[in-house]
Amino acid sequence: MKVNFTQPEALALTPDFYTSIVRHGSELITVINWQGNYQYVSDSVGPGLGYAPEELLGTHVLELIHPDDVPIIGDELLKHTTGQTKQITLAPFRFRAKNGDWHWLSCVSTNMLDDPHVRGIVTNSRDITAKMVALQQKKESRAYYKALFFNNPDLVFTLSTSGRVEACNDAVVDLTGYTREDFPESHFADFVLSEYHAATFEAFHQALAGKSCTFESCIRHRNGQKRHLSVTLVPVVLEGRVLAVQCIAKDITNEKEANLLVKAQSQKLHNILEAMVEGFFALDTAWRYSFGNTVFANFLGRPLNELMHRQIWEEYPFLVDTLFYQKCLEVDKTRKPVQFDQRFDDLKAVLRFTLSPFEDGILVSFVDITEQLKAQEELRKLSLVASKTTNGVIITNSQHEIEWVNEAFCNVTGYALEEVVGKRPGDILISNDTDSRELTWVREQLALGMPMRKEMRSYHKNGEMVWADVTISPVANERGEIEKHVYIHTDITERKLEQEQLLKTTEHLYHQNEDLQQFNYIVSHNLRAPVANLVGLSTMLQKLDRNSGRFMQGLQNLETSARRLDDVIGDLNKILAVRSTNLQASHEMVSLVEVAAEVALSLQHLLTPISGRIVLNLKQEDLLWANRAYVYSILHNLISNAIKYKSAQRDLLIELNSVRKEDSLQLHIKDNGSGMDLETVRPQLFQLYKRFHAGPDGKGIGLYLVKMQMNAIGGEIEVESKPESGTTFTLHFKQAAYGQQGLHN
Amino acid sequence: MVSKVYIIDDDDISVYLTTMVLEEAGFAKEICTYTSADDALADLSFTVPAPLPEVILLDLNMPFKSGWDFLDILRPYEATLKGKLDVFILTSSIAVSDKEQARNYPLVCGFLHKPLDEESVASIKRACTRRT
């Protein structure tokens, strides 16, 4: 722009002109004498400082200057009076206005003491108060900034828009371990851990966009340690442009690590509690649920958050009547942990509780022991059964060695548990005379893994035989391998004896019955026959002439019949005698050779006429434990028979041979007589009154008696025969005297 | 009067007695006595037509072949003999079982207990009269 200066009219440089400029100019112009008192003050002192010019005249200049500034100004003015300096630009100083305010003045003083027109020091002052206030404010704000920046305990630093670290305070140096010199070339990303880069850059870009933000980041100390920071980025904006980014960061490493630790510990605790098979919950001092694990929640069938902070007694009022409640109160009072079991009938469960006091209440852990108790109870009952049963129980291991026997087994067998452990049941229960086929069978069953049951002889420790009902059950494991055997060993000796007794009784009854049938037969046939004849003959005789031959014949027949009747009665008596004798009592040591010789002698009168011979091939030691009379009767009967039924073709030869077989004795009585066709006669051979010879003698009682007598002394009789070649009777004497009382020695 | 009667009995006195009673009663023209079943069977010819006895008095309790054995041997001829030959058991047995067993044989017309008396002979006669 072009300023047009209009050439004014030529100025009339009059004294009024100068006076007017000085008096009314904006500058305050004063004249001070050499003493320092005001000689002149321009009018401009009024509007700025509130004085009338004449008020100041004669006032010493230093009176109005701030005491702090007086020394400087005093010294400067002194330079004028001593004539050293012509003109001085004074440092700004404070000047008191009329109202008492201090105004900053900028002043140039000129020594015009030598000027005759002035004779004083001229000051040209301007009020620079506004300027000085602004200056002061700027100074203060710098101080504040400096304080905030350098003296801040937090980390403060400035980043350029490119991210370089431009300035930082000591805290940054301390925390990072780097020196200030390290920074200028550094980018902030060099310090931030890579996993925090994303978040940090995002925040930085926000700040570049003009938005301040706070976030967490983590840097690495020069020594490698991590430092967690909470960072606030503030953009430095000037005239709408972001000049830089100011960062203020707080070291939160300790808090962070403490937090992490707390979190990790709490997770760990949680994991532990969740991993527990026990139900677990905590009650606070007001009996409110403060914690619970999943087992606990599942047990109640309720979500945990539903229970938290609820009072247990309100939630489950029925608990108040329980032991659990009492124990809770007890623990709360004593602060000592307790353990107890409680049955909950509604739940049909028994829980084992452990209550432990802790700072904030009571910890409760519980486990459902219903099954455990049931199993225990079952085990208790089982072991009760096993140990108290009257049956012997043996448990063997896979090697068939005894692991355990019960009390009953010890009682029955006489062995103590410690005597039998490790032995095989067979080693202690069987004896040499145990049937080996039975044992083989038992071993086969065991090898097959089959359960078995058998009545067996077993032996008491003292050697006594015990009849036992033995059940052996294999016990297999999950893999099907047999691990154990359980033997149930029941003493059935008594039962067995009863059985034997019963058998004997049955046998006895059978014989009795047989006897009865036999007697019935005898009565109806053999006894009745002669009686019938007697009746018939006597009837007939009455009708006959006593002197006739027929009468005499009838009379003879009558006698014969009567004799026969007598014979039958005699036979009956013999049979009854054998039956009723107390056999064992009448046994004695019988020498076979003696008895045989006696019999032979008694029958000699029958043998001699027919040139018959008897050969006795017997030994002195052929001794029998028997009833002597029976042995005599048996031999007599059989030899008589041989004589009776001799062959007409040849002379009779009877041989008696003895054969010893272990404890028994066989006696063969062999003849060369007429023999029999056994095919037809065998069924009736030894029956009463069965005759097989049409000859005159023989009533059919002899062999019957022989058999009865043999049976009575514990023997059997057999026969071999062929018509016209002879007959051999074999007598088996079971109770031969060998070993009996040692008499044969 | 019966033409021929057999007495089969091993008891000689019984045979003597029975014969006497039958003679006394004039029961038969001919009385044949046998002491064993085999002897009697030897005289009984079933193949050639020969005079059979009209009545047989049979004892039960005999050695070798009992009265029952004898009856068993006759079994195949029962149909032929029925009506021509009457068997009367004559036994000393008073056992009821024997009487029961006799019912199994169609040829057996009566069961008599020893000794044979006039009354028994009369009953035999009546049985024979009924048949003829």
Short mmCIF file of N, CA and C in Angstrom, two decimals, chain A residues 152-230:
data_model
loop_
_atom_site.label_atom_id
_atom_site.label_comp_id
_atom_site.label_asym_id
_atom_site.label_seq_id
_atom_site.Cartn_x
_atom_site.Cartn_y
_atom_site.Cartn_z
N ASN A 152 8.42 -34.84 37.03
CA ASN A 152 7.31 -35.78 37.20
C ASN A 152 7.84 -37.17 37.58
N PRO A 153 7.28 -37.79 38.65
CA PRO A 153 7.73 -39.16 38.99
C PRO A 153 7.30 -40.16 37.93
N ASP A 154 6.28 -39.82 37.15
CA ASP A 154 5.89 -40.71 36.06
C ASP A 154 6.84 -40.48 34.90
N LEU A 155 6.75 -41.41 33.94
CA LEU A 155 7.59 -41.25 32.78
C LEU A 155 6.93 -40.25 31.85
N VAL A 156 7.71 -39.25 31.46
CA VAL A 156 7.17 -38.27 30.54
C VAL A 156 8.17 -38.15 29.40
N PHE A 157 7.64 -38.22 28.22
CA PHE A 157 8.52 -38.04 27.08
C PHE A 157 7.72 -37.56 25.88
N THR A 158 8.47 -37.09 24.93
CA THR A 158 7.82 -36.51 23.77
C THR A 158 8.23 -37.32 22.55
N LEU A 159 7.21 -37.57 21.75
CA LEU A 159 7.49 -38.30 20.53
C LEU A 159 7.22 -37.39 19.36
N SER A 160 8.11 -37.48 18.38
CA SER A 160 7.85 -36.72 17.17
C SER A 160 6.73 -37.41 16.41
N THR A 161 6.22 -36.75 15.43
CA THR A 161 5.13 -37.35 14.68
C THR A 161 5.58 -38.62 13.95
N SER A 162 6.88 -38.75 13.84
CA SER A 162 7.36 -39.97 13.19
C SER A 162 7.58 -41.08 14.21
N GLY A 163 7.45 -40.72 15.53
CA GLY A 163 7.57 -41.75 16.55
C GLY A 163 8.93 -41.76 17.23
N ARG A 164 9.76 -40.84 16.86
CA ARG A 164 11.05 -40.82 17.53
C ARG A 164 10.91 -40.24 18.91
N VAL A 165 11.77 -40.67 19.81
CA VAL A 165 11.74 -40.15 21.17
C VAL A 165 12.55 -38.87 21.16
N GLU A 166 11.88 -37.74 21.42
CA GLU A 166 12.58 -36.47 21.32
C GLU A 166 13.11 -36.00 22.65
N ALA A 167 12.34 -36.20 23.66
CA ALA A 167 12.80 -35.76 24.97
C ALA A 167 12.19 -36.67 26.02
N CYS A 168 12.85 -36.77 27.13
CA CYS A 168 12.29 -37.60 28.17
C CYS A 168 12.80 -37.14 29.51
N ASN A 169 12.11 -37.50 30.55
CA ASN A 169 12.55 -37.09 31.87
C ASN A 169 13.37 -38.18 32.51
N ASP A 170 13.81 -37.92 33.74
CA ASP A 170 14.69 -38.87 34.41
C ASP A 170 14.00 -40.20 34.69
N ALA A 171 12.70 -40.09 34.93
CA ALA A 171 11.96 -41.32 35.23
C ALA A 171 12.09 -42.30 34.08
N VAL A 172 12.07 -41.75 32.86
CA VAL A 172 12.20 -42.62 31.69
C VAL A 172 13.57 -43.28 31.71
N VAL A 173 14.58 -42.45 32.03
CA VAL A 173 15.93 -42.98 32.07
C VAL A 173 16.03 -44.10 33.11
N ASP A 174 15.45 -43.80 34.27
CA ASP A 174 15.52 -44.79 35.35
C ASP A 174 14.84 -46.09 34.94
N LEU A 175 13.68 -45.92 34.35
CA LEU A 175 12.86 -47.10 34.12
C LEU A 175 13.35 -47.95 32.96
N THR A 176 14.00 -47.32 32.00
CA THR A 176 14.39 -48.08 30.82
C THR A 176 15.83 -48.54 30.89
N GLY A 177 16.61 -47.81 31.69
CA GLY A 177 18.02 -48.19 31.79
C GLY A 177 18.85 -47.60 30.65
N TYR A 178 18.20 -46.84 29.77
CA TYR A 178 18.95 -46.20 28.70
C TYR A 178 19.28 -44.78 29.08
N THR A 179 20.33 -44.22 28.49
CA THR A 179 20.66 -42.82 28.77
C THR A 179 19.95 -41.95 27.74
N ARG A 180 19.90 -40.65 28.07
CA ARG A 180 19.22 -39.72 27.17
C ARG A 180 19.83 -39.75 25.78
N GLU A 181 21.13 -39.98 25.76
CA GLU A 181 21.83 -39.95 24.48
C GLU A 181 21.38 -41.08 23.57
N ASP A 182 20.86 -42.15 24.21
CA ASP A 182 20.42 -43.29 23.41
C ASP A 182 19.14 -42.99 22.64
N PHE A 183 18.40 -42.02 23.15
CA PHE A 183 17.05 -41.85 22.62
C PHE A 183 16.91 -41.18 21.27
N PRO A 184 17.60 -40.02 21.04
CA PRO A 184 17.22 -39.23 19.86
C PRO A 184 17.06 -40.02 18.59
N GLU A 185 17.88 -41.03 18.42
CA GLU A 185 17.77 -41.79 17.18
C GLU A 185 16.77 -42.94 17.30
N SER A 186 16.18 -43.11 18.51
CA SER A 186 15.33 -44.28 18.73
C SER A 186 13.89 -44.03 18.39
N HIS A 187 13.26 -45.09 17.95
CA HIS A 187 11.82 -45.08 17.73
C HIS A 187 11.18 -45.76 18.92
N PHE A 188 10.01 -45.29 19.33
CA PHE A 188 9.42 -45.88 20.54
C PHE A 188 9.22 -47.38 20.40
N ALA A 189 8.99 -47.82 19.12
CA ALA A 189 8.70 -49.25 18.91
C ALA A 189 9.89 -50.11 19.28
N ASP A 190 11.08 -49.51 19.31
CA ASP A 190 12.26 -50.29 19.67
C ASP A 190 12.19 -50.79 21.10
N PHE A 191 11.42 -50.07 21.91
CA PHE A 191 11.37 -50.43 23.33
C PHE A 191 10.17 -51.28 23.68
N VAL A 192 9.14 -51.18 22.83
CA VAL A 192 7.88 -51.88 23.16
C VAL A 192 7.98 -53.35 22.76
N LEU A 193 7.49 -54.20 23.62
CA LEU A 193 7.49 -55.63 23.31
C LEU A 193 6.59 -55.90 22.11
N SER A 194 7.04 -56.84 21.29
CA SER A 194 6.36 -57.01 20.01
C SER A 194 4.87 -57.30 20.19
N GLU A 195 4.53 -58.09 21.24
CA GLU A 195 3.11 -58.42 21.38
C GLU A 195 2.25 -57.20 21.75
N TYR A 196 2.93 -56.09 22.16
CA TYR A 196 2.16 -54.89 22.49
C TYR A 196 2.18 -53.86 21.36
N HIS A 197 2.91 -54.21 20.28
CA HIS A 197 3.04 -53.24 19.18
C HIS A 197 1.71 -52.78 18.64
N ALA A 198 0.83 -53.73 18.37
CA ALA A 198 -0.43 -53.38 17.71
C ALA A 198 -1.18 -52.32 18.51
N ALA A 199 -1.35 -52.62 19.83
CA ALA A 199 -2.12 -51.70 20.65
C ALA A 199 -1.43 -50.35 20.76
N THR A 200 -0.09 -50.38 20.86
CA THR A 200 0.66 -49.14 21.04
C THR A 200 0.58 -48.26 19.78
N PHE A 201 0.74 -48.90 18.63
CA PHE A 201 0.65 -48.13 17.37
C PHE A 201 -0.73 -47.55 17.17
N GLU A 202 -1.73 -48.36 17.57
CA GLU A 202 -3.08 -47.86 17.39
C GLU A 202 -3.28 -46.56 18.20
N ALA A 203 -2.81 -46.63 19.45
CA ALA A 203 -2.95 -45.46 20.32
C ALA A 203 -2.15 -44.27 19.75
N PHE A 204 -0.96 -44.55 19.26
CA PHE A 204 -0.12 -43.49 18.71
C PHE A 204 -0.81 -42.82 17.52
N HIS A 205 -1.40 -43.65 16.66
CA HIS A 205 -2.08 -43.07 15.49
C HIS A 205 -3.29 -42.26 15.90
N GLN A 206 -3.95 -42.73 16.98
CA GLN A 206 -5.07 -41.93 17.49
C GLN A 206 -4.58 -40.56 17.92
N ALA A 207 -3.44 -40.57 18.63
CA ALA A 207 -2.89 -39.31 19.12
C ALA A 207 -2.51 -38.40 17.94
N LEU A 208 -1.94 -39.00 16.91
CA LEU A 208 -1.59 -38.21 15.71
C LEU A 208 -2.83 -37.61 15.08
N ALA A 209 -3.94 -38.34 15.24
CA ALA A 209 -5.20 -37.84 14.70
C ALA A 209 -5.81 -36.79 15.61
N GLY A 210 -5.15 -36.50 16.74
CA GLY A 210 -5.62 -35.44 17.61
C GLY A 210 -6.40 -35.92 18.81
N LYS A 211 -6.41 -37.22 19.03
CA LYS A 211 -7.20 -37.72 20.16
C LYS A 211 -6.27 -38.31 21.21
N SER A 212 -6.45 -37.82 22.40
CA SER A 212 -5.62 -38.40 23.45
C SER A 212 -6.23 -39.72 23.90
N CYS A 213 -5.39 -40.59 24.41
CA CYS A 213 -5.90 -41.89 24.84
C CYS A 213 -4.98 -42.53 25.87
N THR A 214 -5.55 -43.46 26.59
CA THR A 214 -4.77 -44.15 27.61
C THR A 214 -4.86 -45.65 27.33
N PHE A 215 -3.74 -46.32 27.47
CA PHE A 215 -3.72 -47.77 27.21
C PHE A 215 -2.57 -48.38 27.99
N GLU A 216 -2.54 -49.75 27.93
CA GLU A 216 -1.45 -50.42 28.63
C GLU A 216 -0.48 -51.01 27.63
N SER A 217 0.76 -50.90 27.97
CA SER A 217 1.78 -51.44 27.09
C SER A 217 2.88 -52.04 27.94
N CYS A 218 3.86 -52.55 27.27
CA CYS A 218 4.92 -53.19 28.03
C CYS A 218 6.23 -52.98 27.28
N ILE A 219 7.23 -52.51 28.00
CA ILE A 219 8.53 -52.31 27.36
C ILE A 219 9.55 -53.21 28.01
N ARG A 220 10.70 -53.29 27.34
CA ARG A 220 11.75 -54.12 27.90
C ARG A 220 12.86 -53.22 28.43
N HIS A 221 13.25 -53.40 29.64
CA HIS A 221 14.36 -52.65 30.25
C HIS A 221 15.64 -53.07 29.55
N ARG A 222 16.62 -52.23 29.63
CA ARG A 222 17.89 -52.55 28.99
C ARG A 222 18.43 -53.90 29.46
N ASN A 223 18.11 -54.21 30.76
CA ASN A 223 18.60 -55.47 31.30
C ASN A 223 17.70 -56.66 30.94
N GLY A 224 16.69 -56.41 30.11
CA GLY A 224 15.85 -57.51 29.63
C GLY A 224 14.55 -57.68 30.37
N GLN A 225 14.43 -57.04 31.55
CA GLN A 225 13.18 -57.21 32.31
C GLN A 225 12.03 -56.49 31.65
N LYS A 226 10.87 -57.06 31.86
CA LYS A 226 9.66 -56.43 31.32
C LYS A 226 9.17 -55.37 32.28
N ARG A 227 8.69 -54.27 31.70
CA ARG A 227 8.05 -53.26 32.55
C ARG A 227 6.70 -52.96 31.94
N HIS A 228 5.70 -53.11 32.76
CA HIS A 228 4.35 -52.80 32.27
C HIS A 228 4.06 -51.34 32.51
N LEU A 229 3.48 -50.71 31.52
CA LEU A 229 3.20 -49.27 31.62
C LEU A 229 1.73 -49.01 31.33
N SER A 230 1.23 -48.01 32.06
CA SER A 230 -0.07 -47.48 31.68
C SER A 230 0.26 -46.15 31.02
#
